[in-house]
Amino acid sequence: MGTGIMGDVVLRGQGLRKSFGLTHALEDASLDVVSGEVVAVMGPSGSGKSTLLHCMAGIITPDAGSIAYKDKDLAKMADGERSALRRTEFGFVFQFGQLVPELTCLENVALPLRLGRTARKEAERQATRWLERLEVADVADKRPGEVSGGQGQRVAVARALVTSPSVVFADEPTGALDSLNGELVMRLLVDAAKETGAGVVLVTHEARVAAYSDREVVVRDGRTRQLEPA
Amino acid sequence: MSIPHALLGLLESGPRHGYDLKRAYDERFGHDRPLHYGQVYSTLARLLKNGLVEERGIEPGGGPERKRYAITDAGVTDVDSWLMTPEKPELYLQNTLYTKVVLALLSGRSAADVLDSQRAAHLKTMRELTTRKRNGDLADQLICDHALFHLEADLRWLEVTTARLDELRKQVS
Ligand SMILES: Nc1ncnc2c1ncn2[C@@H]1O[C@H](COP(=O)(O)OP(=O)(O)OP(=O)(O)O)[C@@H](O)[C@H]1O
Ligand SMILES: [Mg+2]
């Protein structure tokens, strides 16, 4: 997939609520993900950004509210259908720890395709193309433990994009990188997403990183607020 | 920004005509604000009077545009001391935003909205700078980065202040 028309809402979360015991992580959160658009989710620590991302991605189930992927209600999907959706239509980039340490970088990038039963050769061919796209072809045969943080994040971005997902979820993707590397990762992520037409949900507390987005949503005390540029 | 010092510094690589100097300045530093010719010639006249530049190879019939200017030893010393004198770190204490926030609180308006609208404006400018930086050369990138880091600092202040509004409301009322 990933060929959604620019400007279409691919994923819509509305009125989301989620509590963990007595903690109300989300009170009333809404978020639209538009294909080809990067939306930055900002807000103080503990405000509910990651919880919102996890709900939107179908990783956790909200207590109330609705999430629709291309008009299909996530809550009404069977578990298998939801995890297939996550595997084929969603890509993920986190701050760290997302690559499988035993696999080479190339194998890591090819993994989502392999799980989708793409033949090994073809999966590795596509993975190589993405590693090149992210300017880390030279680390293909290394294991994640043997590459720098910035290289690792670019490998992670390659892995998130290899299935041409319609939505990429990135939770502090540059959180562990210095400014230059963080911005390089952002530039490559945004360019690649624009090229494939993926919508990107970018959780970050860094304004310079958020400045790579097209739109900003602020989360405070579990409530979203869309800010209109003055 | 000290334009006289910047011009002096550019003259260190060799004598130049006024128009040539203006072009060199605009190319390197004048991204937003190119110099006016008048400004260049009045600055050169002042530098001349202070012995920091001298005229070279005056061509016959010479108005100011026919003269070439060269930096003097005194000029080089002046550039030296300018380069090594740190700029005063700017303090923004008691700025307009703080005043707006306090007045919003005092008058029962939404201080959070004041901060949020500023936040949106800041991020909009940061987006524009980021776009310019991405399409620009190294000079553009460094100049934009300088502005971006400052705006980021402002934004952090906006965030911290938003988080402490309740506290501030109690203090000011
Ligand atoms: N699995 C969980 N179990 C219990 N509480 C949780 C869980 N996940 C999140 N919370 C709580 O929910 C609230 C929101 O957490 P969340 O991780 O969404 O915040 P965040 O905005 O991502 O913060 P940060 O910027 O620090 O990553 C917090 O109070 C957190 O402690
Ligand atoms: Mg988080």
GROMACS .gro file of C-alpha atoms and ligand atoms in nm:
model
  435
    1MET     CA    1   0.000   0.000   0.000
    2GLY     CA    2   0.129   0.344   0.085
    3THR     CA    3  -0.012   0.492  -0.231
    4GLY     CA    4  -0.288   0.680  -0.051
    5ILE     CA    5  -0.384   1.006  -0.212
    6MET     CA    6  -0.217   1.303  -0.041
    7GLY     CA    7  -0.448   1.468   0.201
    8ASP     CA    8  -0.666   1.168   0.283
    9VAL     CA    9  -0.723   1.089   0.648
   10VAL     CA   10  -0.591   0.734   0.677
   11LEU     CA   11  -0.621   0.695   1.051
   12ARG     CA   12  -0.859   0.879   1.279
   13GLY     CA   13  -0.871   0.860   1.656
   14GLN     CA   14  -1.156   1.040   1.829
   15GLY     CA   15  -1.243   1.101   2.191
   16LEU     CA   16  -0.987   0.854   2.319
   17ARG     CA   17  -0.972   0.772   2.689
   18LYS     CA   18  -0.735   0.536   2.860
   19SER     CA   19  -0.665   0.472   3.226
   20PHE     CA   20  -0.400   0.261   3.391
   21GLY     CA   21  -0.549   0.187   3.733
   22LEU     CA   22  -0.605   0.530   3.884
   23THR     CA   23  -0.391   0.712   3.629
   24HIS     CA   24  -0.596   0.878   3.357
   25ALA     CA   25  -0.337   0.871   3.082
   26LEU     CA   26  -0.582   0.993   2.817
   27GLU     CA   27  -0.890   1.198   2.902
   28ASP     CA   28  -1.007   1.313   2.562
   29ALA     CA   29  -0.762   1.277   2.278
   30SER     CA   30  -0.819   1.299   1.906
   31LEU     CA   31  -0.578   1.270   1.620
   32ASP     CA   32  -0.604   1.254   1.244
   33VAL     CA   33  -0.324   1.102   1.042
   34VAL     CA   34  -0.321   1.228   0.687
   35SER     CA   35  -0.131   1.051   0.412
   36GLY     CA   36   0.185   1.231   0.310
   37GLU     CA   37   0.168   1.454   0.617
   38VAL     CA   38   0.387   1.461   0.926
   39VAL     CA   39   0.202   1.549   1.244
   40ALA     CA   40   0.409   1.631   1.550
   41VAL     CA   41   0.272   1.529   1.888
   42MET     CA   42   0.424   1.740   2.162
   43GLY     CA   43   0.355   1.798   2.529
   44PRO     CA   44   0.505   1.757   2.875
   45SER     CA   45   0.640   1.428   3.003
   46GLY     CA   46   0.359   1.206   3.124
   47SER     CA   47   0.093   1.397   2.933
   48GLY     CA   48  -0.011   1.088   2.737
   49LYS     CA   49   0.177   1.114   2.407
   50SER     CA   50   0.303   0.755   2.397
   51THR     CA   51  -0.030   0.624   2.521
   52LEU     CA   52  -0.201   0.808   2.236
   53LEU     CA   53   0.046   0.662   1.988
   54HIS     CA   54  -0.001   0.310   2.125
   55CYS     CA   55  -0.381   0.343   2.103
   56MET     CA   56  -0.366   0.478   1.748
   57ALA     CA   57  -0.136   0.193   1.645
   58GLY     CA   58  -0.364  -0.073   1.793
   59ILE     CA   59  -0.099  -0.179   2.043
   60ILE     CA   60  -0.327  -0.103   2.338
   61THR     CA   61  -0.705  -0.073   2.343
   62PRO     CA   62  -0.858   0.255   2.460
   63ASP     CA   63  -1.132   0.250   2.726
   64ALA     CA   64  -1.349   0.479   2.519
   65GLY     CA   65  -1.345   0.657   2.187
   66SER     CA   66  -1.292   0.522   1.840
   67ILE     CA   67  -1.005   0.457   1.603
   68ALA     CA   68  -1.070   0.407   1.237
   69TYR     CA   69  -0.820   0.295   0.977
   70LYS     CA   70  -0.954   0.398   0.637
   71ASP     CA   71  -1.306   0.398   0.786
   72LYS     CA   72  -1.257   0.055   0.943
   73ASP     CA   73  -1.310   0.047   1.317
   74LEU     CA   74  -1.004  -0.100   1.490
   75ALA     CA   75  -1.215  -0.218   1.784
   76LYS     CA   76  -1.426  -0.432   1.553
   77MET     CA   77  -1.129  -0.611   1.401
   78ALA     CA   78  -1.028  -0.958   1.516
   79ASP     CA   79  -0.690  -0.975   1.692
   80GLY     CA   80  -0.530  -1.142   1.393
   81GLU     CA   81  -0.660  -0.878   1.158
   82ARG     CA   82  -0.529  -0.603   1.384
   83SER     CA   83  -0.182  -0.751   1.407
   84ALA     CA   84  -0.174  -0.804   1.030
   85LEU     CA   85  -0.263  -0.436   0.994
   86ARG     CA   86   0.020  -0.340   1.228
   87ARG     CA   87   0.262  -0.555   1.034
   88THR     CA   88   0.171  -0.444   0.684
   89GLU     CA   89   0.025  -0.094   0.711
   90PHE     CA   90   0.208   0.052   1.010
   91GLY     CA   91   0.577   0.116   1.060
   92PHE     CA   92   0.740   0.191   1.394
   93VAL     CA   93   1.048   0.383   1.504
   94PHE     CA   94   1.124   0.418   1.873
   95GLN     CA   95   1.397   0.587   2.071
   96PHE     CA   96   1.601   0.267   2.096
   97GLY     CA   97   1.593  -0.106   2.144
   98GLN     CA   98   1.382  -0.192   1.846
   99LEU     CA   99   1.633  -0.385   1.638
  100VAL     CA  100   1.686  -0.756   1.698
  101PRO     CA  101   2.042  -0.779   1.834
  102GLU     CA  102   2.111  -1.126   1.690
  103LEU     CA  103   2.029  -1.026   1.333
  104THR     CA  104   2.240  -0.817   1.099
  105CYS     CA  105   2.112  -0.474   1.005
  106LEU     CA  106   2.012  -0.606   0.663
  107GLU     CA  107   1.822  -0.896   0.821
  108ASN     CA  108   1.654  -0.656   1.060
  109VAL     CA  109   1.526  -0.443   0.775
  110ALA     CA  110   1.417  -0.750   0.579
  111LEU     CA  111   1.238  -0.897   0.881
  112PRO     CA  112   0.896  -0.730   0.838
  113LEU     CA  113   0.887  -0.855   0.479
  114ARG     CA  114   0.994  -1.204   0.584
  115LEU     CA  115   0.715  -1.210   0.844
  116GLY     CA  116   0.483  -1.122   0.559
  117ARG     CA  117   0.617  -1.426   0.373
  118THR     CA  118   0.821  -1.244   0.114
  119ALA     CA  119   1.094  -1.472  -0.022
  120ARG     CA  120   1.433  -1.414   0.139
  121LYS     CA  121   1.610  -1.293  -0.173
  122GLU     CA  122   1.341  -1.044  -0.261
  123ALA     CA  123   1.313  -0.923   0.100
  124GLU     CA  124   1.688  -0.863   0.116
  125ARG     CA  125   1.686  -0.689  -0.219
  126GLN     CA  126   1.423  -0.443  -0.095
  127ALA     CA  127   1.597  -0.407   0.241
  128THR     CA  128   1.922  -0.319   0.064
  129ARG     CA  129   1.743  -0.053  -0.136
  130TRP     CA  130   1.610   0.104   0.186
  131LEU     CA  131   1.947   0.090   0.358
  132GLU     CA  132   2.090   0.276   0.060
  133ARG     CA  133   1.805   0.525   0.071
  134LEU     CA  134   1.887   0.595   0.437
  135GLU     CA  135   2.258   0.620   0.358
  136VAL     CA  136   2.361   0.324   0.576
  137ALA     CA  137   2.425   0.056   0.314
  138ASP     CA  138   2.772   0.013   0.464
  139VAL     CA  139   2.641  -0.133   0.791
  140ALA     CA  140   2.425  -0.399   0.622
  141ASP     CA  141   2.628  -0.691   0.756
  142LYS     CA  142   2.688  -0.552   1.103
  143ARG     CA  143   2.477  -0.630   1.405
  144PRO     CA  144   2.292  -0.346   1.583
  145GLY     CA  145   2.543  -0.360   1.870
  146GLU     CA  146   2.821  -0.275   1.628
  147VAL     CA  147   2.678   0.046   1.481
  148SER     CA  148   2.645   0.401   1.616
  149GLY     CA  149   2.320   0.537   1.755
  150GLY     CA  150   2.261   0.748   1.446
  151GLN     CA  151   2.327   0.458   1.212
  152GLY     CA  152   2.102   0.234   1.420
  153GLN     CA  153   1.817   0.484   1.397
  154ARG     CA  154   1.853   0.506   1.023
  155VAL     CA  155   1.840   0.127   1.004
  156ALA     CA  156   1.526   0.143   1.220
  157VAL     CA  157   1.371   0.397   0.983
  158ALA     CA  158   1.456   0.169   0.690
  159ARG     CA  159   1.286  -0.117   0.870
  160ALA     CA  160   0.980   0.095   0.944
  161LEU     CA  161   0.945   0.191   0.579
  162VAL     CA  162   1.036  -0.135   0.405
  163THR     CA  163   0.675  -0.254   0.387
  164SER     CA  164   0.565   0.084   0.242
  165PRO     CA  165   0.329   0.139   0.534
  166SER     CA  166   0.050   0.396   0.520
  167VAL     CA  167   0.134   0.522   0.867
  168VAL     CA  168   0.469   0.552   1.042
  169PHE     CA  169   0.466   0.591   1.419
  170ALA     CA  170   0.781   0.751   1.555
  171ASP     CA  171   0.813   0.796   1.932
  172GLU     CA  172   1.112   1.018   2.011
  173PRO     CA  173   1.305   0.876   1.713
  174THR     CA  174   1.589   1.122   1.768
  175GLY     CA  175   1.577   1.125   2.148
  176ALA     CA  176   1.912   0.954   2.189
  177LEU     CA  177   2.096   1.138   1.912
  178ASP     CA  178   2.290   1.463   1.898
  179SER     CA  179   2.151   1.756   1.697
  180LEU     CA  180   2.323   1.681   1.370
  181ASN     CA  181   2.240   1.311   1.368
  182GLY     CA  182   1.889   1.375   1.493
  183GLU     CA  183   1.823   1.614   1.209
  184LEU     CA  184   1.975   1.381   0.954
  185VAL     CA  185   1.740   1.105   1.070
  186MET     CA  186   1.447   1.348   1.053
  187ARG     CA  187   1.535   1.464   0.706
  188LEU     CA  188   1.566   1.109   0.576
  189LEU     CA  189   1.249   0.996   0.754
  190VAL     CA  190   1.042   1.288   0.628
  191ASP     CA  191   1.172   1.264   0.271
  192ALA     CA  192   1.114   0.890   0.256
  193ALA     CA  193   0.766   0.921   0.404
  194LYS     CA  194   0.673   1.199   0.161
  195GLU     CA  195   0.797   0.990  -0.125
  196THR     CA  196   0.588   0.687  -0.030
  197GLY     CA  197   0.290   0.896   0.077
  198ALA     CA  198   0.295   0.762   0.432
  199GLY     CA  199   0.145   0.967   0.712
  200VAL     CA  200   0.382   1.014   1.005
  201VAL     CA  201   0.296   1.049   1.373
  202LEU     CA  202   0.603   1.206   1.529
  203VAL     CA  203   0.615   1.219   1.908
  204THR     CA  204   0.888   1.454   2.024
  205HIS     CA  205   0.963   1.704   2.294
  206GLU     CA  206   1.221   1.882   2.080
  207ALA     CA  207   1.090   2.181   1.888
  208ARG     CA  208   1.367   2.162   1.631
  209VAL     CA  209   1.259   1.807   1.552
  210ALA     CA  210   0.892   1.907   1.548
  211ALA     CA  211   0.983   2.178   1.297
  212TYR     CA  212   1.016   1.901   1.039
  213SER     CA  213   0.642   1.838   1.071
  214ASP     CA  214   0.355   1.992   0.879
  215ARG     CA  215   0.125   2.028   1.177
  216GLU     CA  216   0.141   2.015   1.554
  217VAL     CA  217  -0.085   1.866   1.818
  218VAL     CA  218  -0.014   1.935   2.182
  219VAL     CA  219  -0.114   1.687   2.453
  220ARG     CA  220  -0.172   1.820   2.804
  221ASP     CA  221  -0.312   1.610   3.086
  222GLY     CA  222  -0.438   1.354   2.838
  223ARG     CA  223  -0.620   1.607   2.621
  224THR     CA  224  -0.517   1.700   2.270
  225ARG     CA  225  -0.515   2.050   2.144
  226GLN     CA  226  -0.457   2.139   1.781
  227LEU     CA  227  -0.267   2.463   1.749
  228GLU     CA  228  -0.349   2.689   1.459
  229PRO     CA  229  -0.055   2.891   1.333
  230ALA     CA  230  -0.132   3.257   1.394
  231MET     CA  231   2.609   4.335   1.406
  232SER     CA  232   2.900   4.573   1.349
  233ILE     CA  233   2.895   4.647   0.978
  234PRO     CA  234   3.216   4.854   0.991
  235HIS     CA  235   3.404   4.560   1.141
  236ALA     CA  236   3.256   4.316   0.894
  237LEU     CA  237   3.365   4.537   0.604
  238LEU     CA  238   3.710   4.580   0.754
  239GLY     CA  239   3.738   4.206   0.791
  240LEU     CA  240   3.648   4.154   0.426
  241LEU     CA  241   3.919   4.402   0.324
  242GLU     CA  242   4.183   4.187   0.491
  243SER     CA  243   4.191   3.959   0.187
  244GLY     CA  244   4.284   4.254  -0.037
  245PRO     CA  245   4.180   4.604  -0.149
  246ARG     CA  246   3.836   4.638  -0.303
  247HIS     CA  247   3.607   4.892  -0.459
  248GLY     CA  248   3.304   4.995  -0.258
  249TYR     CA  249   3.060   4.813  -0.483
  250ASP     CA  250   3.274   4.502  -0.475
  251LEU     CA  251   3.280   4.517  -0.096
  252LYS     CA  252   2.903   4.549  -0.082
  253ARG     CA  253   2.865   4.245  -0.306
  254ALA     CA  254   3.104   4.039  -0.094
  255TYR     CA  255   2.916   4.138   0.221
  256ASP     CA  256   2.573   4.064   0.075
  257GLU     CA  257   2.684   3.725  -0.053
  258ARG     CA  258   2.821   3.611   0.278
  259PHE     CA  259   2.622   3.789   0.545
  260GLY     CA  260   2.345   3.987   0.383
  261HIS     CA  261   2.093   3.705   0.335
  262ASP     CA  262   1.813   3.898   0.497
  263ARG     CA  263   1.946   4.249   0.484
  264PRO     CA  264   2.168   4.351   0.193
  265LEU     CA  265   2.359   4.675   0.245
  266HIS     CA  266   2.269   4.999   0.070
  267TYR     CA  267   2.543   5.159  -0.136
  268GLY     CA  268   2.506   5.476   0.069
  269GLN     CA  269   2.567   5.279   0.385
  270VAL     CA  270   2.884   5.125   0.242
  271TYR     CA  271   3.026   5.459   0.129
  272SER     CA  272   2.945   5.642   0.451
  273THR     CA  273   3.101   5.359   0.651
  274LEU     CA  274   3.413   5.364   0.434
  275ALA     CA  275   3.437   5.742   0.477
  276ARG     CA  276   3.429   5.699   0.853
  277LEU     CA  277   3.688   5.421   0.847
  278LEU     CA  278   3.905   5.641   0.628
  279LYS     CA  279   3.879   5.930   0.868
  280ASN     CA  280   3.976   5.703   1.159
  281GLY     CA  281   4.277   5.570   0.970
  282LEU     CA  282   4.147   5.213   0.956
  283VAL     CA  283   4.142   5.207   0.575
  284GLU     CA  284   4.328   5.400   0.309
  285GLU     CA  285   4.262   5.480  -0.054
  286ARG     CA  286   4.450   5.291  -0.321
  287GLY     CA  287   4.495   5.355  -0.691
  288ILE     CA  288   4.254   5.641  -0.735
  289GLU     CA  289   4.147   5.650  -1.095
  290PRO     CA  290   4.114   5.986  -1.266
  291GLY     CA  291   3.777   6.158  -1.250
  292GLY     CA  292   3.720   5.966  -0.928
  293GLY     CA  293   3.396   5.992  -0.740
  294PRO     CA  294   3.379   5.755  -0.441
  295GLU     CA  295   3.285   5.464  -0.665
  296ARG     CA  296   3.619   5.482  -0.846
  297LYS     CA  297   3.830   5.440  -0.534
  298ARG     CA  298   3.973   5.118  -0.402
  299TYR     CA  299   4.009   5.079  -0.029
  300ALA     CA  300   4.274   4.887   0.161
  301ILE     CA  301   4.288   4.801   0.529
  302THR     CA  302   4.565   4.967   0.735
  303ASP     CA  303   4.766   4.813   1.020
  304ALA     CA  304   4.544   5.000   1.264
  305GLY     CA  305   4.247   4.844   1.083
  306VAL     CA  306   4.388   4.494   1.126
  307THR     CA  307   4.442   4.557   1.497
  308ASP     CA  308   4.084   4.679   1.521
  309VAL     CA  309   3.951   4.362   1.355
  310ASP     CA  310   4.166   4.155   1.592
  311SER     CA  311   4.022   4.312   1.900
  312TRP     CA  312   3.665   4.299   1.764
  313LEU     CA  313   3.692   3.927   1.690
  314MET     CA  314   3.827   3.850   2.035
  315THR     CA  315   3.577   4.061   2.227
  316PRO     CA  316   3.284   3.834   2.315
  317GLU     CA  317   2.937   3.953   2.230
  318LYS     CA  318   2.728   4.035   2.532
  319PRO     CA  319   2.495   3.742   2.594
  320GLU     CA  320   2.150   3.886   2.540
  321LEU     CA  321   1.919   3.885   2.836
  322TYR     CA  322   1.551   3.881   2.776
  323LEU     CA  323   1.442   3.944   3.133
  324GLN     CA  324   1.110   4.118   3.170
  325ASN     CA  325   1.022   4.065   2.810
  326THR     CA  326   0.691   4.137   2.645
  327LEU     CA  327   0.572   3.781   2.675
  328TYR     CA  328   0.610   3.769   3.049
  329THR     CA  329   0.419   4.095   3.071
  330LYS     CA  330   0.140   3.958   2.853
  331VAL     CA  331   0.113   3.642   3.062
  332VAL     CA  332   0.091   3.834   3.388
  333LEU     CA  333  -0.165   4.078   3.248
  334ALA     CA  334  -0.374   3.790   3.115
  335LEU     CA  335  -0.371   3.630   3.460
  336LEU     CA  336  -0.455   3.958   3.635
  337SER     CA  337  -0.747   4.023   3.404
  338GLY     CA  338  -0.885   3.671   3.420
  339ARG     CA  339  -0.810   3.598   3.056
  340SER     CA  340  -0.659   3.271   2.943
  341ALA     CA  341  -0.284   3.297   2.985
  342ALA     CA  342  -0.258   2.948   2.837
  343ASP     CA  343  -0.408   3.079   2.513
  344VAL     CA  344  -0.158   3.365   2.507
  345LEU     CA  345   0.125   3.115   2.542
  346ASP     CA  346  -0.025   2.873   2.291
  347SER     CA  347  -0.069   3.133   2.021
  348GLN     CA  348   0.292   3.237   2.070
  349ARG     CA  349   0.393   2.876   2.058
  350ALA     CA  350   0.217   2.825   1.724
  351ALA     CA  351   0.382   3.136   1.581
  352HIS     CA  352   0.723   3.021   1.699
  353LEU     CA  353   0.681   2.677   1.549
  354LYS     CA  354   0.561   2.825   1.223
  355THR     CA  355   0.878   3.033   1.196
  356MET     CA  356   1.085   2.731   1.292
  357ARG     CA  357   0.922   2.533   1.010
  358GLU     CA  358   1.004   2.806   0.760
  359LEU     CA  359   1.364   2.819   0.880
  360THR     CA  360   1.387   2.441   0.862
  361THR     CA  361   1.266   2.442   0.503
  362ARG     CA  362   1.514   2.714   0.413
  363LYS     CA  363   1.789   2.525   0.587
  364ARG     CA  364   1.709   2.204   0.401
  365ASN     CA  365   1.729   2.374   0.065
  366GLY     CA  366   2.025   2.593   0.149
  367ASP     CA  367   2.400   2.575   0.144
  368LEU     CA  368   2.618   2.541   0.452
  369ALA     CA  369   2.606   2.916   0.520
  370ASP     CA  370   2.226   2.908   0.513
  371GLN     CA  371   2.222   2.606   0.737
  372LEU     CA  372   2.442   2.762   1.003
  373ILE     CA  373   2.257   3.093   0.998
  374CYS     CA  374   1.919   2.918   1.023
  375ASP     CA  375   2.048   2.690   1.299
  376HIS     CA  376   2.146   2.989   1.506
  377ALA     CA  377   1.794   3.127   1.480
  378LEU     CA  378   1.640   2.784   1.537
  379PHE     CA  379   1.830   2.720   1.859
  380HIS     CA  380   1.720   3.057   1.994
  381LEU     CA  381   1.358   2.998   1.902
  382GLU     CA  382   1.382   2.659   2.062
  383ALA     CA  383   1.496   2.820   2.384
  384ASP     CA  384   1.194   3.052   2.371
  385LEU     CA  385   0.968   2.755   2.317
  386ARG     CA  386   1.108   2.579   2.619
  387TRP     CA  387   1.030   2.885   2.822
  388LEU     CA  388   0.675   2.883   2.685
  389GLU     CA  389   0.640   2.518   2.788
  390VAL     CA  390   0.779   2.565   3.136
  391THR     CA  391   0.562   2.871   3.191
  392THR     CA  392   0.252   2.690   3.064
  393ALA     CA  393   0.323   2.415   3.314
  394ARG     CA  394   0.356   2.668   3.598
  395LEU     CA  395   0.060   2.893   3.521
  396ASP     CA  396  -0.140   2.785   3.824
  397GLU     CA  397   0.149   2.866   4.051
  398LEU     CA  398   0.202   3.202   3.882
  399ARG     CA  399  -0.168   3.287   3.902
  400LYS     CA  400  -0.156   3.246   4.281
  401GLN     CA  401   0.151   3.466   4.309
  402VAL     CA  402   0.034   3.756   4.098
  403SER     CA  403  -0.324   3.782   4.222
  404LIG     N1  404   0.155   0.063   3.104
  404LIG     C1  405   0.130   0.158   3.194
  404LIG     N2  406   0.092   0.127   3.318
  404LIG     C2  407   0.065   0.222   3.409
  404LIG     N3  408   0.071   0.354   3.386
  404LIG     C3  409   0.108   0.394   3.263
  404LIG     C4  410   0.140   0.299   3.161
  404LIG     N4  411   0.174   0.366   3.049
  404LIG     C5  412   0.164   0.496   3.080
  404LIG     N5  413   0.124   0.514   3.208
  404LIG     C6  414   0.099   0.644   3.274
  404LIG     O1  415   0.018   0.720   3.188
  404LIG     C7  416   0.059   0.856   3.185
  404LIG     C8  417   0.094   0.896   3.043
  404LIG     O2  418   0.208   0.823   3.002
  404LIG     P1  419   0.274   0.836   2.860
  404LIG     O3  420   0.380   0.733   2.853
  404LIG     O4  421   0.168   0.830   2.758
  404LIG     O5  422   0.335   0.982   2.866
  404LIG     P2  423   0.428   1.058   2.760
  404LIG     O6  424   0.357   1.183   2.725
  404LIG     O7  425   0.464   0.966   2.650
  404LIG     O8  426   0.554   1.096   2.847
  404LIG     P3  427   0.710   1.102   2.808
  404LIG     O9  428   0.730   1.235   2.738
  404LIG    O10  429   0.779   1.102   2.940
  404LIG    O11  430   0.743   0.984   2.723
  404LIG     C9  431   0.174   0.866   3.282
  404LIG    O12  432   0.127   0.911   3.404
  404LIG    C10  433   0.225   0.723   3.290
  404LIG    O13  434   0.284   0.701   3.416
  405MG      MG  435   0.647   0.878   2.584
   0.00000   0.00000   0.00000
